[in-house]
Structures are given as structure tokens and as C-alpha cells.
Amino acid sequence: MSKSLRLSEKWFRRGLWVVSLVFASFLIGLGGTVVDDLPKVEATLQLDDFLDRPAAHALRTEVRNAQQAEESAQTALDQARLQRAKSRSETAAERETFNNWLATRSATQQSEHNPEVVQRTKALDALKLRERQTQQAVEAQEQAALDARQAAEAAQQRLSALEQGGYERMAVQQRNVQLRVFLYRLALTLPLLAVAGWLFVKKRKSTYWPFVWGFIFFALFAFFVELVPYLPSYGGYVRYVVGIVVTGLVGRYAIVALNRYLERQKRAEALPDQERRKELSYDVALARLAKSVCPGCERPVDLKDPTIDFCPHCGIGLFDHCGTCNTRKSAFARFCHACGAGASRAGLQGEPAPASAAPPIAARPSEGGVAPAG
């Protein structure tokens, strides 16, 4: 049909399609924001909502205290081990000194050093005693750390068992919330799809068709694209079932429309040539001729064959001759392309044809409002 349109009209149509897409994009953005915010209508679920709060608080306090006791015991154990290492180092150093001294005394055989031997031996014994004490301190701290760790683990196990039941109950509630939110989204998108279907059937060729198509694009995108990330495990069934229903409705509409069209064509082909010509819009006739089909029955016709003046399928006149210059011209042309004289037949809409050459452009009647392509 674009070949039969004026140049400015083509650009106007393209601009209106851009308006339709821009309108759809803004609607899609608004719809996406609404869909994303729908979960906010439900309260945020927390684990404590599904627990015995006093028992959970007591167990958490016990776990916290046990962990603090374990940390304190570990710190004390580290200090005790450091003291033990220091004591062992001092004992080892003293033993080495004592052994060296004994070796020197044996070499010199000095008996006057006997009291010093006793003194050094006592000092070494004192260091060994201190080493044993630090070892006992380490063992005591290890036991305390072990007790604290076991107490913390026991308390944590009791708390985990309590929380496990809460998690299970919260998971059930979360599934219920997800189902409700999905139903909210479905309740929002399904009516949009229904409205889009009604607009497609009734308003897609109206004066405001860009906004109609923009809304249709938005409704299809909202249901079949935006709803997808929020489908629950069984949500695919909803999507496919709705898709089957929509496809069935569209298919039924197409079948009914085709049958109506065929019946309308049969009735039109039974009318006289002049009556059929009055029923045809000028732009529709030009669009069909541009596709090398008959304007009346839309069957293929070889319009380049100079011997064909009438449709061989329905008999409608395709070419005639100018009453002024006798040039062969399209029967649907309003003016002769050779001399500019007005057509000898009545106009396509039942209007009287002009008797002379084409009037100025400003005086020509309007061809009607802008309609969507196709």
C-alpha cells in the first residue's frame, strides 16, 4: 500500500509508528516498575516470626556467653603455653650451664666447689618445678577451653534445631507469599492482555491507532516477557495455557474474518460494475493495483498486458479510454495521465467526476484521515 501513498503521508505513517513504539516503551517501563514493586504489598518475613521468641533469645544468649567463655579460655591457654615455653627455655639454659660447669669441675678436680654443686642443683630443681607448674596450667586451660567449646557447640546445636523448624515454617509461608504476589501480577497482566485483544479487534484502524498499537505491544510484552522471571515452578503452565487460549481466540477471529471476507467478496462480485466501483476506496484500489491484483476480487492480474481491460476473474473494469484524447488509462484514475482531463466515470466514492482538468491542489477534497498501514 505504501506505493499508493503520498510522500508526506508515508513519512507521517512512519512517524506515527515511532510514536506507537515510544508510547509502548513508556508503558513497558511503567508496567515493569509496578510489577517489581508488587512484592512490597506483602510483609517482609523474618525467622523470628516463626520461632518461640523467649526460648530463641535464651539459647542465643547461652551461645553468645559460651563463645565468649571459649574465647577467654583460648586466650588464657595461649598465655599458659607462652609461660610454659619460657619456663622450658630457662630450664634448658640452666641445665646447659650446669653441665658445662660440671665438666669444668671434673677437669680441675676442685673439691671446694661441692657446696656450689648443691646450690646449682637446687636452682635447677626449682626451674623444673616451675616448668611442671606451667605445664599443669596449660593442661588446665586446655580442659577449660575444651569445656567451653563443647558447651558452645551444644548450645548452637539446640539453637539450630529450634531455627530449623522456623526455617521450614518460613519456607511454607514464603511459597504462599510468592503465590499471592504471582497472582497479583497475573491479575494485573491478564486484563491488559484482554483489553489489548479488544483494541486489536475494534480499534486498530481508528484515528488513534498509534496509541492502540502501543498499548497492544505493551500488553504482550508485560505478559509474555515481564511476567516470566516471576513465574513459580508451575507458572509455565499458566503461561502456556494463556498462550494457547490467546492463539485459539486469534485463530478463531482470523477464520471468522476470512469467512466474512469471502462472503463479502462473493456479494460484491455479484453487483454491477458501477456499484462495485462505488464500494472501493480510491487508496485501496491504487494499493491493490500496485500489487498487480484486481481491486475487486484481489486475484492476480497481468496489468502489463495491453489486451486486458477487464478482470478475467470477476469482470470489473480495469482500463478504459479517456473521453478527450482516447488514451488507454486505468479505470480507477480520476484524471487522464495524458491530457489531464477528468475521468468520464463517477468517482470511486460515488462523487461526480470533475469535468475539466485537475483543480489546484488546495482545492482538492480531503482523502480522509490517517489510517494504519495494512
Tab-separated table of C-alpha atoms in Angstrom, residues 8-336:
chain	number	residue	atom	x	y	z
A	8	SER	CA	4.424	13.180	3.073
A	9	GLU	CA	1.800	10.606	4.082
A	10	LYS	CA	4.438	7.861	4.072
A	11	TRP	CA	6.624	9.852	6.445
A	12	PHE	CA	3.635	10.702	8.606
A	13	ARG	CA	2.849	6.987	8.909
A	14	ARG	CA	6.428	6.170	9.813
A	15	GLY	CA	6.387	8.918	12.418
A	16	LEU	CA	3.163	7.563	13.873
A	17	TRP	CA	4.718	4.104	14.138
A	18	VAL	CA	7.610	5.704	16.025
A	19	VAL	CA	5.044	7.358	18.322
A	20	SER	CA	3.445	3.942	18.821
A	21	LEU	CA	6.773	2.325	19.779
A	22	VAL	CA	7.757	5.195	22.086
A	23	PHE	CA	4.351	5.062	23.763
A	24	ALA	CA	4.762	1.303	24.204
A	25	SER	CA	8.258	1.757	25.688
A	26	PHE	CA	6.992	4.190	28.324
A	27	LEU	CA	4.094	1.882	29.171
A	28	ILE	CA	6.537	-1.043	29.434
A	29	GLY	CA	8.749	0.964	31.788
A	30	LEU	CA	5.777	1.893	33.962
A	31	GLY	CA	4.490	-1.680	33.938
A	32	GLY	CA	7.907	-3.055	34.870
A	33	THR	CA	8.115	-0.678	37.822
A	34	VAL	CA	4.660	-1.711	39.033
A	35	VAL	CA	5.459	-5.415	38.630
A	36	ASP	CA	8.740	-5.023	40.548
A	37	ASP	CA	7.016	-3.169	43.403
A	38	LEU	CA	4.133	-5.625	43.806
A	39	PRO	CA	6.004	-7.759	46.404
A	40	LYS	CA	6.006	-4.717	48.714
A	41	VAL	CA	2.304	-5.252	49.396
A	42	GLU	CA	3.304	-8.305	51.441
A	43	ALA	CA	5.048	-8.012	54.813
A	44	THR	CA	8.731	-8.972	54.919
A	45	LEU	CA	9.171	-12.390	56.515
A	46	GLN	CA	11.734	-12.857	59.312
A	47	LEU	CA	12.905	-16.021	61.024
A	48	ASP	CA	11.964	-14.781	64.484
A	49	ASP	CA	8.318	-14.583	63.376
A	50	PHE	CA	8.271	-18.391	63.263
A	51	LEU	CA	10.214	-19.132	66.495
A	52	ASP	CA	9.470	-19.287	70.200
A	53	ARG	CA	10.998	-15.890	70.887
A	54	PRO	CA	11.822	-16.374	74.629
A	55	ALA	CA	13.421	-19.780	74.004
A	56	ALA	CA	15.335	-18.487	70.980
A	57	HIS	CA	16.559	-15.470	72.945
A	58	ALA	CA	17.716	-17.658	75.851
A	59	LEU	CA	19.565	-20.041	73.527
A	60	ARG	CA	21.228	-17.205	71.631
A	61	THR	CA	22.356	-15.663	74.916
A	62	GLU	CA	23.725	-19.034	76.013
A	63	VAL	CA	25.573	-19.488	72.714
A	64	ARG	CA	26.980	-15.978	72.927
A	65	ASN	CA	28.176	-16.487	76.527
A	66	ALA	CA	29.692	-19.887	75.680
A	67	GLN	CA	31.522	-18.408	72.716
A	68	GLN	CA	32.875	-15.592	74.915
A	69	ALA	CA	33.979	-18.161	77.504
A	70	GLU	CA	35.668	-20.179	74.773
A	71	GLU	CA	37.486	-17.095	73.525
A	72	SER	CA	38.615	-16.221	77.052
A	73	ALA	CA	39.783	-19.811	77.676
A	74	GLN	CA	41.692	-19.805	74.397
A	75	THR	CA	43.385	-16.526	75.314
A	76	ALA	CA	44.357	-17.897	78.730
A	77	LEU	CA	45.606	-21.102	77.085
A	78	ASP	CA	47.805	-19.124	74.726
A	79	GLN	CA	49.279	-17.250	77.688
A	80	ALA	CA	49.856	-20.507	79.615
A	81	ARG	CA	51.615	-22.061	76.629
A	82	LEU	CA	53.801	-18.999	76.340
A	83	GLN	CA	54.775	-19.270	80.018
A	84	ARG	CA	55.485	-22.981	79.602
A	85	ALA	CA	57.712	-22.317	76.608
A	86	LYS	CA	59.537	-19.620	78.570
A	87	SER	CA	59.996	-21.937	81.561
A	88	ARG	CA	61.303	-24.733	79.360
A	89	SER	CA	63.736	-22.347	77.742
A	90	GLU	CA	65.042	-21.174	81.116
A	91	THR	CA	65.381	-24.762	82.372
A	92	ALA	CA	67.236	-25.821	79.249
A	93	ALA	CA	69.600	-22.889	79.537
A	94	GLU	CA	70.257	-23.579	83.199
A	95	ARG	CA	70.860	-27.294	82.550
A	96	GLU	CA	73.365	-26.477	79.812
A	97	THR	CA	75.182	-24.081	82.137
A	98	PHE	CA	75.195	-26.653	84.911
A	99	ASN	CA	76.531	-29.382	82.598
A	100	ASN	CA	79.313	-27.109	81.423
A	101	TRP	CA	80.204	-26.237	84.978
A	102	LEU	CA	80.301	-29.936	85.943
A	103	ALA	CA	82.623	-30.656	83.065
A	104	THR	CA	84.956	-27.892	84.197
A	105	ARG	CA	84.892	-29.116	87.800
A	106	SER	CA	85.714	-32.715	86.723
A	107	ALA	CA	88.653	-31.456	84.717
A	108	THR	CA	90.120	-29.439	87.587
A	109	GLN	CA	89.079	-31.816	90.415
A	110	GLN	CA	88.408	-28.868	92.716
A	111	SER	CA	86.702	-30.229	95.834
A	112	GLU	CA	85.990	-26.795	97.224
A	113	HIS	CA	83.207	-26.462	94.651
A	114	ASN	CA	80.965	-29.071	96.338
A	115	PRO	CA	78.671	-26.519	98.082
A	116	GLU	CA	78.214	-24.766	94.769
A	117	VAL	CA	77.136	-28.057	93.170
A	118	VAL	CA	74.363	-28.324	95.742
A	119	GLN	CA	73.332	-24.745	95.133
A	120	ARG	CA	73.226	-25.130	91.367
A	121	THR	CA	71.317	-28.381	91.688
A	122	LYS	CA	68.681	-26.689	93.856
A	123	ALA	CA	68.327	-23.868	91.327
A	124	LEU	CA	67.851	-26.389	88.526
A	125	ASP	CA	65.267	-28.260	90.585
A	126	ALA	CA	63.378	-25.010	91.165
A	127	LEU	CA	63.287	-24.366	87.410
A	128	LYS	CA	62.000	-27.903	86.773
A	129	LEU	CA	59.300	-27.347	89.379
A	130	ARG	CA	58.267	-24.129	87.706
A	131	GLU	CA	58.218	-25.909	84.336
A	132	ARG	CA	55.906	-28.584	85.757
A	133	GLN	CA	53.641	-25.877	87.169
A	134	THR	CA	53.380	-24.137	83.797
A	135	GLN	CA	52.624	-27.499	82.184
A	136	GLN	CA	49.833	-28.074	84.693
A	137	ALA	CA	48.495	-24.574	83.945
A	138	VAL	CA	48.476	-25.341	80.220
A	139	GLU	CA	46.624	-28.595	80.786
A	140	ALA	CA	44.061	-26.837	82.974
A	141	GLN	CA	43.481	-24.156	80.347
A	142	GLU	CA	43.178	-26.781	77.613
A	143	GLN	CA	40.490	-28.504	79.646
A	144	ALA	CA	38.696	-25.191	80.209
A	145	ALA	CA	38.872	-24.351	76.504
A	146	LEU	CA	37.566	-27.807	75.610
A	147	ASP	CA	34.675	-27.478	78.059
A	148	ALA	CA	33.795	-24.029	76.738
A	149	ARG	CA	33.943	-25.212	73.120
A	150	GLN	CA	31.740	-28.208	73.848
A	151	ALA	CA	29.270	-26.032	75.720
A	152	ALA	CA	29.144	-23.583	72.779
A	153	GLU	CA	28.623	-26.428	70.297
A	154	ALA	CA	25.834	-27.934	72.401
A	155	ALA	CA	24.074	-24.585	72.707
A	156	GLN	CA	24.499	-23.966	68.976
A	157	GLN	CA	23.015	-27.365	68.170
A	158	ARG	CA	19.956	-26.649	70.310
A	159	LEU	CA	19.591	-23.242	68.657
A	160	SER	CA	19.998	-24.770	65.175
A	161	ALA	CA	17.336	-27.365	65.914
A	162	LEU	CA	14.963	-24.608	67.037
A	163	GLU	CA	15.761	-22.468	63.974
A	164	GLN	CA	15.380	-25.404	61.602
A	165	GLY	CA	11.719	-25.703	62.457
A	166	GLY	CA	11.373	-21.948	61.983
A	167	TYR	CA	13.037	-22.122	58.577
A	168	GLU	CA	10.652	-24.849	57.473
A	169	ARG	CA	7.610	-22.866	58.563
A	170	MET	CA	9.027	-19.708	56.971
A	171	ALA	CA	9.657	-21.574	53.673
A	172	VAL	CA	5.994	-22.627	53.585
A	173	GLN	CA	4.900	-19.054	54.209
A	174	GLN	CA	7.324	-17.736	51.589
A	175	ARG	CA	5.824	-20.058	48.990
A	176	ASN	CA	2.383	-18.742	49.920
A	177	VAL	CA	3.630	-15.161	49.593
A	178	GLN	CA	5.210	-15.926	46.214
A	179	LEU	CA	1.956	-17.441	45.034
A	180	ARG	CA	-0.035	-14.399	46.150
A	181	VAL	CA	2.419	-11.998	44.503
A	182	PHE	CA	2.302	-14.051	41.305
A	183	LEU	CA	-1.498	-13.903	41.375
A	184	TYR	CA	-1.268	-10.115	41.861
A	185	ARG	CA	0.939	-9.880	38.785
A	186	LEU	CA	-1.316	-12.224	36.843
A	187	ALA	CA	-4.380	-10.213	37.857
A	188	LEU	CA	-2.589	-7.123	36.533
A	189	THR	CA	-1.339	-8.523	33.221
A	190	LEU	CA	-4.273	-10.712	32.172
A	191	PRO	CA	-6.771	-7.801	31.961
A	192	LEU	CA	-4.169	-5.848	29.983
A	193	LEU	CA	-3.999	-8.753	27.549
A	194	ALA	CA	-7.787	-8.862	27.316
A	195	VAL	CA	-8.002	-5.107	26.696
A	196	ALA	CA	-5.272	-5.406	24.063
A	197	GLY	CA	-7.293	-8.113	22.296
A	198	TRP	CA	-10.399	-5.927	22.313
A	199	LEU	CA	-8.422	-2.959	20.982
A	200	PHE	CA	-6.932	-5.128	18.245
A	201	VAL	CA	-10.367	-6.268	17.112
A	202	LYS	CA	-12.210	-2.962	17.424
A	203	LYS	CA	-9.770	-0.040	17.344
A	204	ARG	CA	-6.617	-0.972	15.468
A	205	LYS	CA	-7.722	1.071	12.419
A	206	SER	CA	-9.181	4.001	14.329
A	207	THR	CA	-7.875	7.572	14.207
A	208	TYR	CA	-5.727	6.995	17.300
A	209	TRP	CA	-4.269	3.683	16.075
A	210	PRO	CA	-0.647	4.536	17.180
A	211	PHE	CA	-1.720	4.531	20.825
A	212	VAL	CA	-3.812	1.398	20.267
A	213	TRP	CA	-0.832	-0.499	18.831
A	214	GLY	CA	1.454	0.899	21.518
A	215	PHE	CA	-0.851	-0.493	24.194
A	216	ILE	CA	-1.051	-3.844	22.370
A	217	PHE	CA	2.762	-4.098	22.270
A	218	PHE	CA	2.911	-3.194	25.958
A	219	ALA	CA	0.305	-5.796	26.985
A	220	LEU	CA	2.030	-8.574	25.030
A	221	PHE	CA	5.425	-7.655	26.468
A	222	ALA	CA	4.062	-7.402	30.010
A	223	PHE	CA	2.502	-10.858	29.959
A	224	PHE	CA	4.908	-12.906	27.859
A	225	VAL	CA	8.208	-11.210	28.869
A	226	GLU	CA	7.959	-9.247	32.125
A	227	LEU	CA	5.949	-11.953	33.904
A	228	VAL	CA	8.457	-14.714	33.045
A	229	PRO	CA	11.103	-14.054	35.782
A	230	TYR	CA	8.407	-14.197	38.469
A	231	LEU	CA	6.734	-17.427	37.372
A	232	PRO	CA	6.722	-20.079	40.133
A	233	SER	CA	7.630	-23.665	39.358
A	234	TYR	CA	4.178	-24.275	37.910
A	235	GLY	CA	3.923	-20.832	36.323
A	236	GLY	CA	4.927	-22.186	32.943
A	237	TYR	CA	1.574	-23.951	32.781
A	238	VAL	CA	-0.184	-20.610	33.220
A	239	ARG	CA	1.922	-19.010	30.523
A	240	TYR	CA	1.413	-21.805	28.011
A	241	VAL	CA	-2.294	-22.206	28.772
A	242	VAL	CA	-2.875	-18.478	28.287
A	243	GLY	CA	-0.785	-18.612	25.123
A	244	ILE	CA	-2.911	-21.468	23.807
A	245	VAL	CA	-6.122	-19.604	24.684
A	246	VAL	CA	-4.893	-16.381	23.057
A	247	THR	CA	-3.743	-18.277	19.970
A	248	GLY	CA	-7.099	-20.048	19.786
A	249	LEU	CA	-9.025	-16.789	20.074
A	250	VAL	CA	-6.846	-15.076	17.467
A	251	GLY	CA	-7.130	-18.093	15.181
A	252	ARG	CA	-10.898	-18.200	15.553
A	253	TYR	CA	-11.112	-14.467	14.864
A	254	ALA	CA	-8.939	-14.900	11.756
A	255	ILE	CA	-11.072	-17.810	10.487
A	256	VAL	CA	-14.325	-15.925	11.087
A	257	ALA	CA	-12.883	-12.786	9.494
A	258	LEU	CA	-11.716	-14.778	6.466
A	259	ASN	CA	-15.135	-16.359	6.014
A	260	ARG	CA	-16.827	-12.967	6.313
A	261	TYR	CA	-14.387	-11.523	3.818
A	262	LEU	CA	-15.061	-14.320	1.334
A	263	GLU	CA	-18.825	-13.887	1.730
A	264	ARG	CA	-18.463	-10.128	1.294
A	265	GLN	CA	-16.353	-10.656	-1.818
A	266	LYS	CA	-18.938	-13.028	-3.290
A	267	ARG	CA	-21.693	-10.486	-2.727
A	268	ALA	CA	-19.547	-7.698	-4.151
A	269	GLU	CA	-18.656	-9.704	-7.250
A	270	ALA	CA	-22.340	-10.241	-7.904
A	271	LEU	CA	-23.001	-6.466	-8.081
A	272	PRO	CA	-22.831	-4.441	-11.306
A	273	ASP	CA	-19.546	-2.811	-12.228
A	274	GLN	CA	-20.612	0.693	-11.215
A	275	GLU	CA	-21.897	-0.449	-7.822
A	276	ARG	CA	-18.690	-2.341	-7.114
A	277	ARG	CA	-16.617	0.685	-8.119
A	278	LYS	CA	-18.537	2.856	-5.658
A	279	GLU	CA	-17.730	0.420	-2.834
A	280	LEU	CA	-13.976	0.662	-3.441
A	281	SER	CA	-11.867	3.310	-1.786
A	282	TYR	CA	-9.539	5.184	-4.120
A	283	ASP	CA	-6.459	4.453	-1.994
A	284	VAL	CA	-7.407	0.774	-1.625
A	285	ALA	CA	-7.839	0.439	-5.386
A	286	LEU	CA	-4.434	2.030	-6.044
A	287	ALA	CA	-2.788	-0.159	-3.428
A	288	ARG	CA	-4.187	-3.334	-4.994
A	289	LEU	CA	-3.275	-2.242	-8.493
A	290	ALA	CA	0.284	-1.554	-7.285
A	291	LYS	CA	0.444	-5.213	-6.204
A	292	SER	CA	-0.788	-6.394	-9.650
A	293	VAL	CA	-4.043	-7.737	-8.240
A	294	CYS	CA	-7.617	-6.943	-9.157
A	295	PRO	CA	-9.059	-4.179	-6.925
A	296	GLY	CA	-12.390	-6.004	-6.865
A	297	CYS	CA	-11.518	-9.639	-6.145
A	298	GLU	CA	-7.813	-9.314	-5.233
A	299	ARG	CA	-6.804	-12.112	-7.600
A	300	PRO	CA	-3.600	-11.768	-9.654
A	301	VAL	CA	-3.975	-9.993	-12.986
A	302	ASP	CA	-1.333	-9.201	-15.606
A	303	LEU	CA	-1.818	-5.441	-15.725
A	304	LYS	CA	1.046	-5.066	-18.212
A	305	ASP	CA	-0.901	-6.951	-20.886
A	306	PRO	CA	-2.431	-4.234	-23.142
A	307	THR	CA	-5.203	-6.584	-24.247
A	308	ILE	CA	-6.663	-6.943	-20.726
A	309	ASP	CA	-9.225	-4.269	-19.899
A	310	PHE	CA	-11.391	-6.291	-17.523
A	311	CYS	CA	-10.604	-8.702	-14.706
A	312	PRO	CA	-10.880	-12.240	-16.027
A	313	HIS	CA	-11.965	-13.449	-12.582
A	314	CYS	CA	-14.732	-11.044	-11.551
A	315	GLY	CA	-15.306	-8.887	-14.646
A	316	ILE	CA	-14.673	-5.476	-13.076
A	317	GLY	CA	-13.268	-2.875	-15.475
A	318	LEU	CA	-9.559	-2.243	-15.041
A	319	PHE	CA	-8.778	0.033	-18.012
A	320	ASP	CA	-10.841	2.389	-20.173
A	321	HIS	CA	-10.138	5.232	-22.602
A	322	CYS	CA	-10.069	8.947	-21.988
A	323	GLY	CA	-13.131	10.678	-23.411
A	324	THR	CA	-10.976	13.606	-24.551
A	325	CYS	CA	-7.799	12.119	-26.029
A	326	ASN	CA	-8.850	8.424	-26.229
A	327	THR	CA	-5.710	7.351	-24.344
A	328	ARG	CA	-5.920	3.991	-22.580
A	329	LYS	CA	-5.813	4.629	-18.835
A	330	SER	CA	-6.684	2.997	-15.524
A	331	ALA	CA	-10.401	2.859	-14.944
A	332	PHE	CA	-9.781	3.912	-11.345
A	333	ALA	CA	-7.770	7.031	-12.226
A	334	ARG	CA	-9.586	10.285	-11.547
A	335	PHE	CA	-7.741	12.147	-14.284
A	336	CYS	CA	-6.198	11.173	-17.571
